[in-house]
Amino acid sequence: MARPAERHLVLAFVLLLVYATHTLAQPDPPAKEGWKFDDNSRSSWDILWTCVSTIFACTWTTLHMPLPKRDETDVVHMCSKLMAWIYAILAPELFAVLAAEDLWQARSVAARCNAAFLAVESENADASSSWSETPAAQTATNPANRWRATTDEWTFPVQPGNVVPLIQAGVVKPSHLRARDIEDRAKADSFAKAFTILQSSWIACNVIARKAYGLPISALEISTVAYVVCAAITYAVLWHKPKDMVTPIVIPFPYKRNDENMPGQIMEALDESYGRWMHISDTTTDQTTPMSDFLLLPLMILIFPVVMTQAFFRSNMLKRTIRKFRNRRARHLSPSENTPPMSEGQTRDKEAPRDEEAVQEGEGPSNEPRSSIEETEKKSEGDQELLTVRVQVQQNQMLIVTAVAFCGIHVAAWNSSFPTKAEQIAWRVFSLVALGMAVLYYLASWWQDIELWRKWGPDGRHQNGITQPWTLWDVAWISTVGIFYSIARWGNLILMFVALRALPPGSYTTINWMSTIPHI
């Protein structure tokens, strides 16, 4: 008698044989028609123009580029935006994840800044003494706000790591960064976003209606719906973030760059880890894009998607966040006003911060034992590490949701008509590979998150630290996943356009009532 494993193998073979027989026995599909010009029905150009314009709107309008540097030319900035747009076409789900990270960081900055505003202006605090998500997003996601020394005209960026000490010192106030001023400098408003959503919704409704009427749907139309879904998610999390600001907001600063009367708390906020001083006269010079950037562009596009995500999640965001919060001892120790100011040209020993010297000498309002202070700092660092890991887990969850939605819609075009059987098989393979790579990346990231939780110490901190150096295995599997995913995405992009050269006759049939809805 056959064993269960053998019976299952035989059953699977029989089912495969039945499926193959059923597929081969199907009648030949109707003859396909080539490129069809405009007539009384829908033409090939109508399909192409509607889908391409929608994909362009769903990718270009979701780009929220950082504020250009002072020494960055318009050509370089536009090239950077074009490269980001290509990446958005290749992997729009990653931009949705990055948008979610910006939202979480903006809310965190808004909460910390509003708490600082409330503490400084507790007596006359009102609704105007707080920041909404719009100014917080500008502070969190770019160094868009720059205050300057009004005498010698030097600027320094205001960032999440140094904005709270500046608020506590009375340098930054709610009126310095109003939502109205930011929106006035932005290049897009809620109306433009709503118009894009309406156009995208028309495409989605058209695809659903054609499916309900039993009409053929091209792979390009189904792919357009995938871009619409990713754009809707990105808009939902970036609705309050201003777009394409190119001019910084200047906040007046009451001290010179090397003013000896500058309080120690402000000096701590001017640490070089937050940025560098730049004179206001340092404007853009004749600068061109290096030829190496254009030569490396194909390689960057090929391996960008997953490599960028992993580098951002595992390295940049974690290291930047932990480093800043570890250096901010001033959140627990208030520097004494009697601390001698730093003279011009004097440097501070990074191994012995100013607040530690004040504690050793008994200065300042905080006279707690050193062991108690260190325990408080360790607990704060542990809380920040825990928060960082939680945000990382949420980002991975956001990534798998958007990736499955985007790649899954491409898989839904499994039975779409293609000019040849080989192209249809290639579409299926590319769609499955892209979906599989996204799931594989999530599972690997999920396993790394589990390892982080397992090694959490009893003192509330990670035993080895959460910013570990990359291993050869990390580089190997991330590069492999990124390359396979990029190849699959490029394959789908090419196939969905070349499939327009031969479509079933029903693809050119127009649903009359859909034509009455305004669209482009």
CSV table of N, CA and C in Angstrom, one decimal, residues 18 149 237 293 424 498 502:
chain,number,residue,atom,x,y,z
A,18,VAL,N,-4.3,17.2,-15.4
A,18,VAL,CA,-5.7,17.7,-15.7
A,18,VAL,C,-5.7,19.2,-16.1
A,149,ALA,N,22.7,84.4,12.4
A,149,ALA,CA,23.2,85.5,13.2
A,149,ALA,C,23.1,86.8,12.5
A,237,VAL,N,-0.5,59.8,3.9
A,237,VAL,CA,0.5,60.1,4.9
A,237,VAL,C,1.2,61.4,4.7
A,293,ASP,N,28.0,60.6,-12.4
A,293,ASP,CA,26.6,60.3,-12.0
A,293,ASP,C,25.8,59.8,-13.1
A,424,GLN,N,3.2,36.5,-22.2
A,424,GLN,CA,2.3,36.2,-21.1
A,424,GLN,C,3.0,35.5,-20.0
A,498,VAL,N,4.6,47.1,-24.5
A,498,VAL,CA,4.7,46.4,-25.8
A,498,VAL,C,3.4,45.6,-26.1
A,502,ALA,N,-0.9,44.5,-29.9
A,502,ALA,CA,-1.9,43.6,-30.3
A,502,ALA,C,-2.8,43.3,-29.2
